[in-house]
Amino acid sequence: SHVDLVVLSEFVAAVDKIEDRTTAQVLGKVRALHGLATIRRDLAWFQEHGHLSGATATAIRKQHDRLVSEIAGESLALVDSFGIPDEVLGAPIGIKATAINRTTRKV
């Protein structure tokens, strides 16, 4: 849990330093998704120990799923931001997704 807190805290600080509004908004969604995914991973534990109600757990799942849908349109741009060479993306695991996303890509 401590490592998760440190990672999220650093993520918050990094996004807060971004001057480009569009980039900050997209990475803010990625940051929120990371936080929700971290909580969702251990949702049963949080509920079992009384830290989250059933209604809150449901809201977390819905918000997580909503963010996944919102970020999906930015997925190729996010991957491109890492500068991964096309030949690596051309590996069998990425061929279908890359071909589909390149035709619907937001730039």
Tab-separated table of N, CA and C in Angstrom, residues 2-103:
chain	number	residue	atom	x	y	z
A	2	HIS	N	1.972	1.213	0.717
A	2	HIS	CA	2.832	2.394	0.772
A	2	HIS	C	3.387	2.722	-0.612
A	3	VAL	N	3.806	1.715	-1.343
A	3	VAL	CA	4.345	1.940	-2.688
A	3	VAL	C	3.258	2.523	-3.585
A	4	ASP	N	2.037	2.006	-3.474
A	4	ASP	CA	0.927	2.548	-4.264
A	4	ASP	C	0.713	4.025	-3.956
A	5	LEU	N	0.797	4.394	-2.689
A	5	LEU	CA	0.630	5.787	-2.288
A	5	LEU	C	1.748	6.659	-2.848
A	6	VAL	N	2.978	6.188	-2.779
A	6	VAL	CA	4.117	6.949	-3.302
A	6	VAL	C	3.976	7.151	-4.812
A	7	VAL	N	3.635	6.080	-5.533
A	7	VAL	CA	3.475	6.174	-6.990
A	7	VAL	C	2.382	7.177	-7.334
A	8	LEU	N	1.245	7.082	-6.675
A	8	LEU	CA	0.140	7.994	-6.972
A	8	LEU	C	0.501	9.432	-6.604
A	9	SER	N	1.189	9.619	-5.495
A	9	SER	CA	1.609	10.967	-5.089
A	9	SER	C	2.554	11.584	-6.118
A	10	GLU	N	3.486	10.791	-6.617
A	10	GLU	CA	4.408	11.281	-7.642
A	10	GLU	C	3.670	11.572	-8.949
A	11	PHE	N	2.701	10.744	-9.262
A	11	PHE	CA	1.890	10.947	-10.462
A	11	PHE	C	1.128	12.269	-10.356
A	12	VAL	N	0.526	12.526	-9.189
A	12	VAL	CA	-0.195	13.780	-8.954
A	12	VAL	C	0.745	14.962	-9.145
A	13	ALA	N	1.919	14.896	-8.542
A	13	ALA	CA	2.880	15.991	-8.644
A	13	ALA	C	3.331	16.210	-10.090
A	14	ALA	N	3.558	15.140	-10.826
A	14	ALA	CA	4.007	15.260	-12.216
A	14	ALA	C	2.926	15.875	-13.099
A	15	VAL	N	1.693	15.438	-12.948
A	15	VAL	CA	0.601	15.978	-13.763
A	15	VAL	C	0.371	17.447	-13.428
A	16	ASP	N	0.514	17.816	-12.171
A	16	ASP	CA	0.321	19.211	-11.762
A	16	ASP	C	1.342	20.158	-12.406
A	17	LYS	N	2.481	19.633	-12.827
A	17	LYS	CA	3.525	20.460	-13.440
A	17	LYS	C	3.344	20.646	-14.956
A	18	ILE	N	2.436	19.905	-15.560
A	18	ILE	CA	2.253	19.960	-17.006
A	18	ILE	C	1.524	21.246	-17.379
A	19	GLU	N	2.128	21.996	-18.306
A	19	GLU	CA	1.548	23.275	-18.710
A	19	GLU	C	0.500	23.128	-19.802
A	20	ASP	N	0.661	22.172	-20.712
A	20	ASP	CA	-0.303	21.981	-21.789
A	20	ASP	C	-1.600	21.424	-21.216
A	21	ARG	N	-2.671	22.171	-21.375
A	21	ARG	CA	-3.949	21.821	-20.751
A	21	ARG	C	-4.491	20.472	-21.240
A	22	THR	N	-4.420	20.229	-22.550
A	22	THR	CA	-4.943	18.978	-23.102
A	22	THR	C	-4.172	17.785	-22.566
A	23	THR	N	-2.853	17.897	-22.562
A	23	THR	CA	-2.017	16.814	-22.038
A	23	THR	C	-2.309	16.584	-20.562
A	24	ALA	N	-2.442	17.667	-19.816
A	24	ALA	CA	-2.731	17.552	-18.382
A	24	ALA	C	-4.082	16.875	-18.147
A	25	GLN	N	-5.077	17.191	-18.983
A	25	GLN	CA	-6.393	16.569	-18.820
A	25	GLN	C	-6.342	15.068	-19.094
A	26	VAL	N	-5.661	14.686	-20.177
A	26	VAL	CA	-5.567	13.256	-20.509
A	26	VAL	C	-4.806	12.515	-19.421
A	27	LEU	N	-3.665	13.064	-19.003
A	27	LEU	CA	-2.884	12.386	-17.964
A	27	LEU	C	-3.590	12.434	-16.605
A	28	GLY	N	-4.422	13.440	-16.385
A	28	GLY	CA	-5.240	13.468	-15.175
A	28	GLY	C	-6.212	12.301	-15.153
A	29	LYS	N	-6.775	11.975	-16.319
A	29	LYS	CA	-7.662	10.815	-16.410
A	29	LYS	C	-6.885	9.516	-16.202
A	30	VAL	N	-5.682	9.452	-16.774
A	30	VAL	CA	-4.845	8.259	-16.582
A	30	VAL	C	-4.495	8.121	-15.102
A	31	ARG	N	-4.188	9.232	-14.470
A	31	ARG	CA	-3.869	9.228	-13.032
A	31	ARG	C	-5.059	8.726	-12.225
A	32	ALA	N	-6.250	9.245	-12.519
A	32	ALA	CA	-7.445	8.806	-11.804
A	32	ALA	C	-7.705	7.324	-12.052
A	33	LEU	N	-7.524	6.902	-13.305
A	33	LEU	CA	-7.720	5.489	-13.629
A	33	LEU	C	-6.740	4.618	-12.853
A	34	HIS	N	-5.501	5.054	-12.765
A	34	HIS	CA	-4.507	4.287	-11.994
A	34	HIS	C	-4.943	4.165	-10.533
A	35	GLY	N	-5.379	5.270	-9.947
A	35	GLY	CA	-5.814	5.238	-8.553
A	35	GLY	C	-7.011	4.320	-8.351
A	36	LEU	N	-7.987	4.429	-9.237
A	36	LEU	CA	-9.179	3.575	-9.126
A	36	LEU	C	-8.837	2.111	-9.366
A	37	ALA	N	-7.945	1.842	-10.321
A	37	ALA	CA	-7.547	0.450	-10.590
A	37	ALA	C	-6.833	-0.141	-9.384
A	38	THR	N	-6.031	0.681	-8.714
A	38	THR	CA	-5.321	0.221	-7.518
A	38	THR	C	-6.311	-0.136	-6.416
A	39	ILE	N	-7.301	0.720	-6.224
A	39	ILE	CA	-8.328	0.435	-5.208
A	39	ILE	C	-9.161	-0.769	-5.637
A	40	ARG	N	-9.546	-0.792	-6.909
A	40	ARG	CA	-10.401	-1.879	-7.403
A	40	ARG	C	-9.727	-3.241	-7.264
A	41	ARG	N	-8.410	-3.267	-7.437
A	41	ARG	CA	-7.654	-4.519	-7.320
A	41	ARG	C	-7.884	-5.160	-5.953
A	42	ASP	N	-8.019	-4.341	-4.916
A	42	ASP	CA	-8.179	-4.844	-3.551
A	42	ASP	C	-9.540	-4.478	-2.960
A	43	LEU	N	-10.522	-4.298	-3.820
A	43	LEU	CA	-11.839	-3.849	-3.389
A	43	LEU	C	-12.455	-4.758	-2.325
A	44	ALA	N	-12.327	-6.052	-2.513
A	44	ALA	CA	-12.904	-6.992	-1.541
A	44	ALA	C	-12.285	-6.791	-0.154
A	45	TRP	N	-10.986	-6.554	-0.108
A	45	TRP	CA	-10.317	-6.341	1.187
A	45	TRP	C	-10.856	-5.082	1.853
A	46	PHE	N	-10.986	-3.994	1.072
A	46	PHE	CA	-11.496	-2.739	1.628
A	46	PHE	C	-12.915	-2.908	2.169
A	47	GLN	N	-13.736	-3.662	1.448
A	47	GLN	CA	-15.108	-3.897	1.906
A	47	GLN	C	-15.127	-4.799	3.133
A	48	GLU	N	-14.335	-5.846	3.096
A	48	GLU	CA	-14.294	-6.800	4.211
A	48	GLU	C	-13.894	-6.131	5.517
A	49	HIS	N	-13.010	-5.142	5.426
A	49	HIS	CA	-12.521	-4.471	6.625
A	49	HIS	C	-13.291	-3.179	6.942
A	50	GLY	N	-14.398	-2.976	6.235
A	50	GLY	CA	-15.275	-1.846	6.542
A	50	GLY	C	-14.791	-0.492	6.066
A	51	HIS	N	-13.830	-0.464	5.141
A	51	HIS	CA	-13.317	0.817	4.643
A	51	HIS	C	-14.170	1.384	3.519
A	52	LEU	N	-14.923	0.530	2.833
A	52	LEU	CA	-15.790	0.956	1.733
A	52	LEU	C	-17.138	0.260	1.842
A	53	SER	N	-18.187	1.014	1.574
A	53	SER	CA	-19.526	0.416	1.535
A	53	SER	C	-19.747	-0.231	0.173
A	54	GLY	N	-20.790	-1.026	0.093
A	54	GLY	CA	-21.138	-1.636	-1.182
A	54	GLY	C	-21.435	-0.584	-2.238
A	55	ALA	N	-22.122	0.488	-1.837
A	55	ALA	CA	-22.458	1.565	-2.782
A	55	ALA	C	-21.197	2.258	-3.283
A	56	THR	N	-20.236	2.477	-2.400
A	56	THR	CA	-18.988	3.117	-2.811
A	56	THR	C	-18.204	2.198	-3.734
A	57	ALA	N	-18.180	0.913	-3.428
A	57	ALA	CA	-17.485	-0.048	-4.284
A	57	ALA	C	-18.095	-0.064	-5.682
A	58	THR	N	-19.412	-0.012	-5.750
A	58	THR	CA	-20.097	0.033	-7.044
A	58	THR	C	-19.746	1.307	-7.791
A	59	ALA	N	-19.717	2.425	-7.093
A	59	ALA	CA	-19.363	3.706	-7.722
A	59	ALA	C	-17.926	3.676	-8.245
A	60	ILE	N	-17.021	3.053	-7.505
A	60	ILE	CA	-15.625	2.939	-7.946
A	60	ILE	C	-15.547	2.116	-9.227
A	61	ARG	N	-16.243	1.008	-9.267
A	61	ARG	CA	-16.239	0.174	-10.484
A	61	ARG	C	-16.804	0.937	-11.678
A	62	LYS	N	-17.901	1.659	-11.473
A	62	LYS	CA	-18.516	2.415	-12.573
A	62	LYS	C	-17.594	3.530	-13.061
A	63	GLN	N	-16.986	4.251	-12.142
A	63	GLN	CA	-16.075	5.334	-12.512
A	63	GLN	C	-14.856	4.769	-13.240
A	64	HIS	N	-14.326	3.652	-12.769
A	64	HIS	CA	-13.190	2.989	-13.415
A	64	HIS	C	-13.557	2.632	-14.848
A	65	ASP	N	-14.700	1.990	-15.035
A	65	ASP	CA	-15.121	1.570	-16.369
A	65	ASP	C	-15.377	2.764	-17.285
A	66	ARG	N	-15.924	3.848	-16.737
A	66	ARG	CA	-16.156	5.062	-17.520
A	66	ARG	C	-14.836	5.658	-18.003
A	67	LEU	N	-13.856	5.709	-17.116
A	67	LEU	CA	-12.550	6.250	-17.495
A	67	LEU	C	-11.855	5.376	-18.532
A	68	VAL	N	-11.988	4.076	-18.418
A	68	VAL	CA	-11.412	3.179	-19.424
A	68	VAL	C	-11.982	3.523	-20.794
A	69	SER	N	-13.289	3.728	-20.863
A	69	SER	CA	-13.936	4.076	-22.136
A	69	SER	C	-13.468	5.431	-22.646
A	70	GLU	N	-13.345	6.408	-21.763
A	70	GLU	CA	-12.901	7.743	-22.162
A	70	GLU	C	-11.470	7.733	-22.677
A	71	ILE	N	-10.614	6.992	-22.025
A	71	ILE	CA	-9.190	6.981	-22.377
A	71	ILE	C	-8.920	6.115	-23.603
A	72	ALA	N	-9.819	5.213	-23.914
A	72	ALA	CA	-9.606	4.310	-25.056
A	72	ALA	C	-9.275	5.077	-26.329
A	73	GLY	N	-9.930	6.189	-26.555
A	73	GLY	CA	-9.670	6.984	-27.745
A	73	GLY	C	-8.299	7.628	-27.768
A	74	GLU	N	-7.661	7.709	-26.638
A	74	GLU	CA	-6.330	8.307	-26.520
A	74	GLU	C	-5.227	7.256	-26.437
A	75	SER	N	-5.605	5.981	-26.488
A	75	SER	CA	-4.636	4.917	-26.216
A	75	SER	C	-3.444	4.929	-27.170
A	76	LEU	N	-3.689	5.131	-28.446
A	76	LEU	CA	-2.573	5.125	-29.389
A	76	LEU	C	-1.650	6.313	-29.155
A	77	ALA	N	-2.224	7.482	-28.905
A	77	ALA	CA	-1.406	8.665	-28.619
A	77	ALA	C	-0.573	8.445	-27.351
A	78	LEU	N	-1.157	7.791	-26.350
A	78	LEU	CA	-0.412	7.498	-25.125
A	78	LEU	C	0.739	6.537	-25.404
A	79	VAL	N	0.470	5.494	-26.182
A	79	VAL	CA	1.536	4.549	-26.525
A	79	VAL	C	2.609	5.251	-27.354
A	80	ASP	N	2.187	6.069	-28.325
A	80	ASP	CA	3.145	6.798	-29.161
A	80	ASP	C	4.039	7.707	-28.331
A	81	SER	N	3.503	8.241	-27.232
A	81	SER	CA	4.294	9.158	-26.398
A	81	SER	C	5.509	8.481	-25.765
A	82	PHE	N	5.501	7.153	-25.707
A	82	PHE	CA	6.654	6.426	-25.171
A	82	PHE	C	7.749	6.246	-26.213
A	83	GLY	N	7.450	6.546	-27.473
A	83	GLY	CA	8.445	6.423	-28.527
A	83	GLY	C	8.837	4.989	-28.833
A	84	ILE	N	7.923	4.068	-28.670
A	84	ILE	CA	8.209	2.663	-28.953
A	84	ILE	C	8.290	2.490	-30.463
A	85	PRO	N	9.380	1.928	-30.977
A	85	PRO	CA	9.531	1.769	-32.426
A	85	PRO	C	8.420	0.908	-33.022
A	86	ASP	N	8.043	1.234	-34.272
A	86	ASP	CA	6.967	0.501	-34.947
A	86	ASP	C	7.259	-0.988	-35.062
A	87	GLU	N	8.540	-1.349	-35.226
A	87	GLU	CA	8.836	-2.782	-35.356
A	87	GLU	C	8.525	-3.545	-34.074
A	88	VAL	N	8.613	-2.876	-32.950
A	88	VAL	CA	8.238	-3.519	-31.690
A	88	VAL	C	6.710	-3.609	-31.607
A	89	LEU	N	6.049	-2.535	-32.004
A	89	LEU	CA	4.589	-2.543	-32.009
A	89	LEU	C	4.048	-3.524	-33.040
A	90	GLY	N	4.884	-3.884	-34.026
A	90	GLY	CA	4.484	-4.826	-35.060
A	90	GLY	C	4.555	-6.270	-34.626
A	91	ALA	N	4.906	-6.506	-33.371
A	91	ALA	CA	4.930	-7.872	-32.859
A	91	ALA	C	3.514	-8.424	-32.940
A	92	PRO	N	3.369	-9.731	-33.057
A	92	PRO	CA	2.028	-10.330	-33.217
A	92	PRO	C	0.991	-9.825	-32.220
A	93	ILE	N	1.399	-9.534	-30.993
A	93	ILE	CA	0.426	-9.097	-29.985
A	93	ILE	C	-0.140	-7.712	-30.294
A	94	GLY	N	0.613	-6.898	-31.053
A	94	GLY	CA	0.157	-5.531	-31.298
A	94	GLY	C	-0.343	-5.240	-32.694
A	95	ILE	N	-0.232	-6.164	-33.594
A	95	ILE	CA	-0.571	-5.887	-34.986
A	95	ILE	C	-2.032	-5.492	-35.161
A	96	LYS	N	-2.958	-6.273	-34.666
A	96	LYS	CA	-4.375	-5.994	-34.869
A	96	LYS	C	-4.766	-4.673	-34.208
A	97	ALA	N	-4.379	-4.473	-32.969
A	97	ALA	CA	-4.744	-3.249	-32.252
A	97	ALA	C	-4.134	-2.028	-32.927
A	98	THR	N	-2.884	-2.119	-33.363
A	98	THR	CA	-2.228	-0.992	-34.007
A	98	THR	C	-2.932	-0.640	-35.303
A	99	ALA	N	-3.274	-1.617	-36.108
A	99	ALA	CA	-3.949	-1.357	-37.382
A	99	ALA	C	-5.305	-0.704	-37.166
A	100	ILE	N	-6.031	-1.160	-36.191
A	100	ILE	CA	-7.355	-0.598	-35.906
A	100	ILE	C	-7.217	0.821	-35.369
A	101	ASN	N	-6.323	1.038	-34.401
A	101	ASN	CA	-6.193	2.339	-33.759
A	101	ASN	C	-5.627	3.407	-34.682
A	102	ARG	N	-4.758	3.061	-35.592
A	102	ARG	CA	-4.170	4.059	-36.481
A	102	ARG	C	-5.224	4.687	-37.398
A	103	THR	N	-6.297	3.974	-37.675
A	103	THR	CA	-7.345	4.529	-38.535
A	103	THR	C	-8.302	5.417	-37.769
